[in-house]
Amino acid sequence: MTVLRSLLLFALAALAEIGGAWLIWQGWRENRGLWWIAGGVLALGAYGFVATFQPDPNFGRILAAYGGVFVAGSLAWAMAVDRFRPDRWDYIGAAICLIGVAVIMYAPRATDG
């Protein structure tokens, strides 16, 4: 259950961070206006809190692992929202990053101390 909770929190963090950055991009680069930018800022602020709910107490470990989720999540967002078509190297790179997430967060280890 702890791993499932952690994975859901990573997914929520990715949605908030990537979505927030995308809203700012749309507001500024695509001239959609300040409301889009404000929504992005709020989403990015929410992202900042999500990591605090991770069960692991080590900020550095969580942030390092989240980097892999961010990479894979960014490609998924681009596919779903921007109709980006990744090539096999994008998929391979994302898979490597997700393997890194699993190793960093969920590999058996002695208790920290």
JSON list of N, CA and C in Angstrom, two decimals, residues 2-65:
[
{"chain": "A", "resi": 2, "resn": "THR", "atom": "N", "xyz": [2.02, 1.20, 0.67]},
{"chain": "A", "resi": 2, "resn": "THR", "atom": "CA", "xyz": [2.90, 2.36, 0.72]},
{"chain": "A", "resi": 2, "resn": "THR", "atom": "C", "xyz": [3.45, 2.69, -0.66]},
{"chain": "A", "resi": 3, "resn": "VAL", "atom": "N", "xyz": [3.80, 1.67, -1.44]},
{"chain": "A", "resi": 3, "resn": "VAL", "atom": "CA", "xyz": [4.32, 1.90, -2.79]},
{"chain": "A", "resi": 3, "resn": "VAL", "atom": "C", "xyz": [3.22, 2.50, -3.66]},
{"chain": "A", "resi": 4, "resn": "LEU", "atom": "N", "xyz": [2.00, 1.99, -3.57]},
{"chain": "A", "resi": 4, "resn": "LEU", "atom": "CA", "xyz": [0.90, 2.52, -4.35]},
{"chain": "A", "resi": 4, "resn": "LEU", "atom": "C", "xyz": [0.65, 3.99, -4.01]},
{"chain": "A", "resi": 5, "resn": "ARG", "atom": "N", "xyz": [0.66, 4.29, -2.71]},
{"chain": "A", "resi": 5, "resn": "ARG", "atom": "CA", "xyz": [0.48, 5.69, -2.28]},
{"chain": "A", "resi": 5, "resn": "ARG", "atom": "C", "xyz": [1.58, 6.58, -2.86]},
{"chain": "A", "resi": 6, "resn": "SER", "atom": "N", "xyz": [2.80, 6.10, -2.78]},
{"chain": "A", "resi": 6, "resn": "SER", "atom": "CA", "xyz": [3.94, 6.86, -3.30]},
{"chain": "A", "resi": 6, "resn": "SER", "atom": "C", "xyz": [3.80, 7.10, -4.80]},
{"chain": "A", "resi": 7, "resn": "LEU", "atom": "N", "xyz": [3.42, 6.07, -5.54]},
{"chain": "A", "resi": 7, "resn": "LEU", "atom": "CA", "xyz": [3.24, 6.22, -6.99]},
{"chain": "A", "resi": 7, "resn": "LEU", "atom": "C", "xyz": [2.14, 7.21, -7.32]},
{"chain": "A", "resi": 8, "resn": "LEU", "atom": "N", "xyz": [1.04, 7.15, -6.58]},
{"chain": "A", "resi": 8, "resn": "LEU", "atom": "CA", "xyz": [-0.06, 8.10, -6.81]},
{"chain": "A", "resi": 8, "resn": "LEU", "atom": "C", "xyz": [0.39, 9.53, -6.51]},
{"chain": "A", "resi": 9, "resn": "LEU", "atom": "N", "xyz": [1.18, 9.71, -5.47]},
{"chain": "A", "resi": 9, "resn": "LEU", "atom": "CA", "xyz": [1.70, 11.04, -5.15]},
{"chain": "A", "resi": 9, "resn": "LEU", "atom": "C", "xyz": [2.65, 11.54, -6.24]},
{"chain": "A", "resi": 10, "resn": "PHE", "atom": "N", "xyz": [3.49, 10.63, -6.77]},
{"chain": "A", "resi": 10, "resn": "PHE", "atom": "CA", "xyz": [4.35, 11.03, -7.88]},
{"chain": "A", "resi": 10, "resn": "PHE", "atom": "C", "xyz": [3.51, 11.45, -9.09]},
{"chain": "A", "resi": 11, "resn": "ALA", "atom": "N", "xyz": [2.46, 10.72, -9.37]},
{"chain": "A", "resi": 11, "resn": "ALA", "atom": "CA", "xyz": [1.59, 11.06, -10.51]},
{"chain": "A", "resi": 11, "resn": "ALA", "atom": "C", "xyz": [0.91, 12.42, -10.28]},
{"chain": "A", "resi": 12, "resn": "LEU", "atom": "N", "xyz": [0.45, 12.65, -9.08]},
{"chain": "A", "resi": 12, "resn": "LEU", "atom": "CA", "xyz": [-0.17, 13.94, -8.75]},
{"chain": "A", "resi": 12, "resn": "LEU", "atom": "C", "xyz": [0.83, 15.08, -8.86]},
{"chain": "A", "resi": 13, "resn": "ALA", "atom": "N", "xyz": [2.04, 14.85, -8.39]},
{"chain": "A", "resi": 13, "resn": "ALA", "atom": "CA", "xyz": [3.09, 15.88, -8.50]},
{"chain": "A", "resi": 13, "resn": "ALA", "atom": "C", "xyz": [3.38, 16.19, -9.96]},
{"chain": "A", "resi": 14, "resn": "ALA", "atom": "N", "xyz": [3.47, 15.15, -10.78]},
{"chain": "A", "resi": 14, "resn": "ALA", "atom": "CA", "xyz": [3.74, 15.37, -12.21]},
{"chain": "A", "resi": 14, "resn": "ALA", "atom": "C", "xyz": [2.61, 16.15, -12.86]},
{"chain": "A", "resi": 15, "resn": "LEU", "atom": "N", "xyz": [1.38, 15.79, -12.55]},
{"chain": "A", "resi": 15, "resn": "LEU", "atom": "CA", "xyz": [0.24, 16.51, -13.12]},
{"chain": "A", "resi": 15, "resn": "LEU", "atom": "C", "xyz": [0.27, 17.98, -12.73]},
{"chain": "A", "resi": 16, "resn": "ALA", "atom": "N", "xyz": [0.55, 18.26, -11.47]},
{"chain": "A", "resi": 16, "resn": "ALA", "atom": "CA", "xyz": [0.59, 19.65, -11.01]},
{"chain": "A", "resi": 16, "resn": "ALA", "atom": "C", "xyz": [1.76, 20.42, -11.62]},
{"chain": "A", "resi": 17, "resn": "GLU", "atom": "N", "xyz": [2.94, 19.81, -11.64]},
{"chain": "A", "resi": 17, "resn": "GLU", "atom": "CA", "xyz": [4.11, 20.53, -12.15]},
{"chain": "A", "resi": 17, "resn": "GLU", "atom": "C", "xyz": [4.05, 20.71, -13.66]},
{"chain": "A", "resi": 18, "resn": "ILE", "atom": "N", "xyz": [3.81, 19.63, -14.36]},
{"chain": "A", "resi": 18, "resn": "ILE", "atom": "CA", "xyz": [3.78, 19.71, -15.82]},
{"chain": "A", "resi": 18, "resn": "ILE", "atom": "C", "xyz": [2.59, 20.55, -16.28]},
{"chain": "A", "resi": 19, "resn": "GLY", "atom": "N", "xyz": [1.45, 20.32, -15.66]},
{"chain": "A", "resi": 19, "resn": "GLY", "atom": "CA", "xyz": [0.26, 21.11, -16.01]},
{"chain": "A", "resi": 19, "resn": "GLY", "atom": "C", "xyz": [0.45, 22.58, -15.71]},
{"chain": "A", "resi": 20, "resn": "GLY", "atom": "N", "xyz": [1.07, 22.88, -14.57]},
{"chain": "A", "resi": 20, "resn": "GLY", "atom": "CA", "xyz": [1.32, 24.28, -14.22]},
{"chain": "A", "resi": 20, "resn": "GLY", "atom": "C", "xyz": [2.26, 24.96, -15.19]},
{"chain": "A", "resi": 21, "resn": "ALA", "atom": "N", "xyz": [3.34, 24.27, -15.53]},
{"chain": "A", "resi": 21, "resn": "ALA", "atom": "CA", "xyz": [4.28, 24.84, -16.49]},
{"chain": "A", "resi": 21, "resn": "ALA", "atom": "C", "xyz": [3.62, 25.01, -17.85]},
{"chain": "A", "resi": 22, "resn": "TRP", "atom": "N", "xyz": [2.78, 24.04, -18.24]},
{"chain": "A", "resi": 22, "resn": "TRP", "atom": "CA", "xyz": [2.08, 24.14, -19.52]},
{"chain": "A", "resi": 22, "resn": "TRP", "atom": "C", "xyz": [1.12, 25.34, -19.53]},
{"chain": "A", "resi": 23, "resn": "LEU", "atom": "N", "xyz": [0.42, 25.55, -18.42]},
{"chain": "A", "resi": 23, "resn": "LEU", "atom": "CA", "xyz": [-0.49, 26.70, -18.35]},
{"chain": "A", "resi": 23, "resn": "LEU", "atom": "C", "xyz": [0.27, 28.02, -18.49]},
{"chain": "A", "resi": 24, "resn": "ILE", "atom": "N", "xyz": [1.41, 28.11, -17.84]},
{"chain": "A", "resi": 24, "resn": "ILE", "atom": "CA", "xyz": [2.23, 29.33, -17.97]},
{"chain": "A", "resi": 24, "resn": "ILE", "atom": "C", "xyz": [2.70, 29.48, -19.41]},
{"chain": "A", "resi": 25, "resn": "TRP", "atom": "N", "xyz": [3.15, 28.40, -20.02]},
{"chain": "A", "resi": 25, "resn": "TRP", "atom": "CA", "xyz": [3.56, 28.41, -21.42]},
{"chain": "A", "resi": 25, "resn": "TRP", "atom": "C", "xyz": [2.41, 28.93, -22.30]},
{"chain": "A", "resi": 26, "resn": "GLN", "atom": "N", "xyz": [1.24, 28.39, -22.09]},
{"chain": "A", "resi": 26, "resn": "GLN", "atom": "CA", "xyz": [0.08, 28.79, -22.89]},
{"chain": "A", "resi": 26, "resn": "GLN", "atom": "C", "xyz": [-0.25, 30.27, -22.65]},
{"chain": "A", "resi": 27, "resn": "GLY", "atom": "N", "xyz": [-0.19, 30.68, -21.40]},
{"chain": "A", "resi": 27, "resn": "GLY", "atom": "CA", "xyz": [-0.52, 32.08, -21.09]},
{"chain": "A", "resi": 27, "resn": "GLY", "atom": "C", "xyz": [0.46, 33.05, -21.70]},
{"chain": "A", "resi": 28, "resn": "TRP", "atom": "N", "xyz": [1.74, 32.72, -21.67]},
{"chain": "A", "resi": 28, "resn": "TRP", "atom": "CA", "xyz": [2.77, 33.63, -22.14]},
{"chain": "A", "resi": 28, "resn": "TRP", "atom": "C", "xyz": [3.08, 33.44, -23.62]},
{"chain": "A", "resi": 29, "resn": "ARG", "atom": "N", "xyz": [3.47, 32.22, -23.99]},
{"chain": "A", "resi": 29, "resn": "ARG", "atom": "CA", "xyz": [3.93, 31.97, -25.35]},
{"chain": "A", "resi": 29, "resn": "ARG", "atom": "C", "xyz": [2.80, 31.93, -26.37]},
{"chain": "A", "resi": 30, "resn": "GLU", "atom": "N", "xyz": [1.64, 31.48, -25.93]},
{"chain": "A", "resi": 30, "resn": "GLU", "atom": "CA", "xyz": [0.49, 31.38, -26.84]},
{"chain": "A", "resi": 30, "resn": "GLU", "atom": "C", "xyz": [-0.51, 32.51, -26.63]},
{"chain": "A", "resi": 31, "resn": "ASN", "atom": "N", "xyz": [-0.11, 33.49, -25.83]},
{"chain": "A", "resi": 31, "resn": "ASN", "atom": "CA", "xyz": [-0.90, 34.71, -25.62]},
{"chain": "A", "resi": 31, "resn": "ASN", "atom": "C", "xyz": [-2.32, 34.44, -25.14]},
{"chain": "A", "resi": 32, "resn": "ARG", "atom": "N", "xyz": [-2.46, 33.50, -24.22]},
{"chain": "A", "resi": 32, "resn": "ARG", "atom": "CA", "xyz": [-3.80, 33.20, -23.70]},
{"chain": "A", "resi": 32, "resn": "ARG", "atom": "C", "xyz": [-4.14, 34.06, -22.49]},
{"chain": "A", "resi": 33, "resn": "GLY", "atom": "N", "xyz": [-3.16, 34.76, -21.94]},
{"chain": "A", "resi": 33, "resn": "GLY", "atom": "CA", "xyz": [-3.47, 35.73, -20.91]},
{"chain": "A", "resi": 33, "resn": "GLY", "atom": "C", "xyz": [-3.03, 35.37, -19.50]},
{"chain": "A", "resi": 34, "resn": "LEU", "atom": "N", "xyz": [-3.24, 36.35, -18.64]},
{"chain": "A", "resi": 34, "resn": "LEU", "atom": "CA", "xyz": [-2.78, 36.25, -17.26]},
{"chain": "A", "resi": 34, "resn": "LEU", "atom": "C", "xyz": [-3.53, 35.20, -16.45]},
{"chain": "A", "resi": 35, "resn": "TRP", "atom": "N", "xyz": [-4.77, 34.91, -16.78]},
{"chain": "A", "resi": 35, "resn": "TRP", "atom": "CA", "xyz": [-5.51, 33.90, -16.02]},
{"chain": "A", "resi": 35, "resn": "TRP", "atom": "C", "xyz": [-4.88, 32.53, -16.20]},
{"chain": "A", "resi": 36, "resn": "TRP", "atom": "N", "xyz": [-4.40, 32.24, -17.39]},
{"chain": "A", "resi": 36, "resn": "TRP", "atom": "CA", "xyz": [-3.70, 30.97, -17.63]},
{"chain": "A", "resi": 36, "resn": "TRP", "atom": "C", "xyz": [-2.42, 30.92, -16.81]},
{"chain": "A", "resi": 37, "resn": "ILE", "atom": "N", "xyz": [-1.69, 32.04, -16.81]},
{"chain": "A", "resi": 37, "resn": "ILE", "atom": "CA", "xyz": [-0.45, 32.12, -16.04]},
{"chain": "A", "resi": 37, "resn": "ILE", "atom": "C", "xyz": [-0.75, 31.96, -14.55]},
{"chain": "A", "resi": 38, "resn": "ALA", "atom": "N", "xyz": [-1.77, 32.62, -14.07]},
{"chain": "A", "resi": 38, "resn": "ALA", "atom": "CA", "xyz": [-2.14, 32.51, -12.65]},
{"chain": "A", "resi": 38, "resn": "ALA", "atom": "C", "xyz": [-2.50, 31.07, -12.29]},
{"chain": "A", "resi": 39, "resn": "GLY", "atom": "N", "xyz": [-3.24, 30.40, -13.16]},
{"chain": "A", "resi": 39, "resn": "GLY", "atom": "CA", "xyz": [-3.56, 28.99, -12.92]},
{"chain": "A", "resi": 39, "resn": "GLY", "atom": "C", "xyz": [-2.31, 28.14, -12.86]},
{"chain": "A", "resi": 40, "resn": "GLY", "atom": "N", "xyz": [-1.35, 28.46, -13.73]},
{"chain": "A", "resi": 40, "resn": "GLY", "atom": "CA", "xyz": [-0.08, 27.73, -13.72]},
{"chain": "A", "resi": 40, "resn": "GLY", "atom": "C", "xyz": [0.69, 27.96, -12.44]},
{"chain": "A", "resi": 41, "resn": "VAL", "atom": "N", "xyz": [0.72, 29.17, -11.98]},
{"chain": "A", "resi": 41, "resn": "VAL", "atom": "CA", "xyz": [1.43, 29.48, -10.73]},
{"chain": "A", "resi": 41, "resn": "VAL", "atom": "C", "xyz": [0.79, 28.72, -9.56]},
{"chain": "A", "resi": 42, "resn": "LEU", "atom": "N", "xyz": [-0.54, 28.68, -9.53]},
{"chain": "A", "resi": 42, "resn": "LEU", "atom": "CA", "xyz": [-1.22, 27.94, -8.46]},
{"chain": "A", "resi": 42, "resn": "LEU", "atom": "C", "xyz": [-0.92, 26.44, -8.53]},
{"chain": "A", "resi": 43, "resn": "ALA", "atom": "N", "xyz": [-0.93, 25.90, -9.73]},
{"chain": "A", "resi": 43, "resn": "ALA", "atom": "CA", "xyz": [-0.62, 24.47, -9.89]},
{"chain": "A", "resi": 43, "resn": "ALA", "atom": "C", "xyz": [0.82, 24.18, -9.47]},
{"chain": "A", "resi": 44, "resn": "LEU", "atom": "N", "xyz": [1.74, 25.04, -9.84]},
{"chain": "A", "resi": 44, "resn": "LEU", "atom": "CA", "xyz": [3.14, 24.84, -9.44]},
{"chain": "A", "resi": 44, "resn": "LEU", "atom": "C", "xyz": [3.30, 24.95, -7.92]},
{"chain": "A", "resi": 45, "resn": "GLY", "atom": "N", "xyz": [2.54, 25.85, -7.32]},
{"chain": "A", "resi": 45, "resn": "GLY", "atom": "CA", "xyz": [2.56, 25.94, -5.86]},
{"chain": "A", "resi": 45, "resn": "GLY", "atom": "C", "xyz": [2.03, 24.67, -5.21]},
{"chain": "A", "resi": 46, "resn": "ALA", "atom": "N", "xyz": [0.97, 24.11, -5.77]},
{"chain": "A", "resi": 46, "resn": "ALA", "atom": "CA", "xyz": [0.42, 22.86, -5.25]},
{"chain": "A", "resi": 46, "resn": "ALA", "atom": "C", "xyz": [1.44, 21.73, -5.39]},
{"chain": "A", "resi": 47, "resn": "TYR", "atom": "N", "xyz": [2.13, 21.71, -6.50]},
{"chain": "A", "resi": 47, "resn": "TYR", "atom": "CA", "xyz": [3.18, 20.70, -6.71]},
{"chain": "A", "resi": 47, "resn": "TYR", "atom": "C", "xyz": [4.19, 20.72, -5.57]},
{"chain": "A", "resi": 48, "resn": "GLY", "atom": "N", "xyz": [4.53, 21.92, -5.12]},
{"chain": "A", "resi": 48, "resn": "GLY", "atom": "CA", "xyz": [5.52, 22.05, -4.06]},
{"chain": "A", "resi": 48, "resn": "GLY", "atom": "C", "xyz": [5.12, 21.37, -2.76]},
{"chain": "A", "resi": 49, "resn": "PHE", "atom": "N", "xyz": [3.83, 21.20, -2.54]},
{"chain": "A", "resi": 49, "resn": "PHE", "atom": "CA", "xyz": [3.36, 20.55, -1.32]},
{"chain": "A", "resi": 49, "resn": "PHE", "atom": "C", "xyz": [3.24, 19.04, -1.44]},
{"chain": "A", "resi": 50, "resn": "VAL", "atom": "N", "xyz": [3.07, 18.54, -2.65]},
{"chain": "A", "resi": 50, "resn": "VAL", "atom": "CA", "xyz": [2.78, 17.13, -2.83]},
{"chain": "A", "resi": 50, "resn": "VAL", "atom": "C", "xyz": [3.89, 16.24, -2.27]},
{"chain": "A", "resi": 51, "resn": "ALA", "atom": "N", "xyz": [5.13, 16.60, -2.47]},
{"chain": "A", "resi": 51, "resn": "ALA", "atom": "CA", "xyz": [6.24, 15.77, -1.99]},
{"chain": "A", "resi": 51, "resn": "ALA", "atom": "C", "xyz": [6.21, 15.59, -0.48]},
{"chain": "A", "resi": 52, "resn": "THR", "atom": "N", "xyz": [5.64, 16.54, 0.23]},
{"chain": "A", "resi": 52, "resn": "THR", "atom": "CA", "xyz": [5.62, 16.42, 1.69]},
{"chain": "A", "resi": 52, "resn": "THR", "atom": "C", "xyz": [4.76, 15.26, 2.16]},
{"chain": "A", "resi": 53, "resn": "PHE", "atom": "N", "xyz": [3.92, 14.71, 1.30]},
{"chain": "A", "resi": 53, "resn": "PHE", "atom": "CA", "xyz": [3.06, 13.58, 1.66]},
{"chain": "A", "resi": 53, "resn": "PHE", "atom": "C", "xyz": [3.69, 12.23, 1.33]},
{"chain": "A", "resi": 54, "resn": "GLN", "atom": "N", "xyz": [4.85, 12.24, 0.71]},
{"chain": "A", "resi": 54, "resn": "GLN", "atom": "CA", "xyz": [5.53, 10.97, 0.40]},
{"chain": "A", "resi": 54, "resn": "GLN", "atom": "C", "xyz": [5.90, 10.27, 1.70]},
{"chain": "A", "resi": 55, "resn": "PRO", "atom": "N", "xyz": [5.78, 8.95, 1.74]},
{"chain": "A", "resi": 55, "resn": "PRO", "atom": "CA", "xyz": [6.09, 8.23, 2.97]},
{"chain": "A", "resi": 55, "resn": "PRO", "atom": "C", "xyz": [7.59, 8.22, 3.34]},
{"chain": "A", "resi": 56, "resn": "ASP", "atom": "N", "xyz": [8.47, 8.34, 2.37]},
{"chain": "A", "resi": 56, "resn": "ASP", "atom": "CA", "xyz": [9.90, 8.36, 2.66]},
{"chain": "A", "resi": 56, "resn": "ASP", "atom": "C", "xyz": [10.27, 9.72, 3.25]},
{"chain": "A", "resi": 57, "resn": "PRO", "atom": "N", "xyz": [11.06, 9.76, 4.33]},
{"chain": "A", "resi": 57, "resn": "PRO", "atom": "CA", "xyz": [11.36, 11.03, 4.99]},
{"chain": "A", "resi": 57, "resn": "PRO", "atom": "C", "xyz": [12.51, 11.82, 4.34]},
{"chain": "A", "resi": 58, "resn": "ASN", "atom": "N", "xyz": [13.13, 11.29, 3.29]},
{"chain": "A", "resi": 58, "resn": "ASN", "atom": "CA", "xyz": [14.31, 11.93, 2.73]},
{"chain": "A", "resi": 58, "resn": "ASN", "atom": "C", "xyz": [13.96, 12.77, 1.50]},
{"chain": "A", "resi": 59, "resn": "PHE", "atom": "N", "xyz": [14.00, 14.08, 1.67]},
{"chain": "A", "resi": 59, "resn": "PHE", "atom": "CA", "xyz": [13.64, 15.00, 0.58]},
{"chain": "A", "resi": 59, "resn": "PHE", "atom": "C", "xyz": [14.48, 14.75, -0.66]},
{"chain": "A", "resi": 60, "resn": "GLY", "atom": "N", "xyz": [15.78, 14.62, -0.49]},
{"chain": "A", "resi": 60, "resn": "GLY", "atom": "CA", "xyz": [16.66, 14.45, -1.64]},
{"chain": "A", "resi": 60, "resn": "GLY", "atom": "C", "xyz": [16.33, 13.19, -2.43]},
{"chain": "A", "resi": 61, "resn": "ARG", "atom": "N", "xyz": [16.04, 12.10, -1.73]},
{"chain": "A", "resi": 61, "resn": "ARG", "atom": "CA", "xyz": [15.69, 10.85, -2.41]},
{"chain": "A", "resi": 61, "resn": "ARG", "atom": "C", "xyz": [14.38, 11.02, -3.19]},
{"chain": "A", "resi": 62, "resn": "ILE", "atom": "N", "xyz": [13.40, 11.63, -2.57]},
{"chain": "A", "resi": 62, "resn": "ILE", "atom": "CA", "xyz": [12.11, 11.82, -3.23]},
{"chain": "A", "resi": 62, "resn": "ILE", "atom": "C", "xyz": [12.27, 12.70, -4.46]},
{"chain": "A", "resi": 63, "resn": "LEU", "atom": "N", "xyz": [13.00, 13.80, -4.33]},
{"chain": "A", "resi": 63, "resn": "LEU", "atom": "CA", "xyz": [13.16, 14.70, -5.46]},
{"chain": "A", "resi": 63, "resn": "LEU", "atom": "C", "xyz": [13.97, 14.05, -6.58]},
{"chain": "A", "resi": 64, "resn": "ALA", "atom": "N", "xyz": [14.99, 13.29, -6.22]},
{"chain": "A", "resi": 64, "resn": "ALA", "atom": "CA", "xyz": [15.78, 12.59, -7.24]},
{"chain": "A", "resi": 64, "resn": "ALA", "atom": "C", "xyz": [14.91, 11.59, -7.99]},
{"chain": "A", "resi": 65, "resn": "ALA", "atom": "N", "xyz": [14.14, 10.81, -7.27]},
{"chain": "A", "resi": 65, "resn": "ALA", "atom": "CA", "xyz": [13.27, 9.83, -7.92]},
{"chain": "A", "resi": 65, "resn": "ALA", "atom": "C", "xyz": [12.20, 10.53, -8.75]}
]
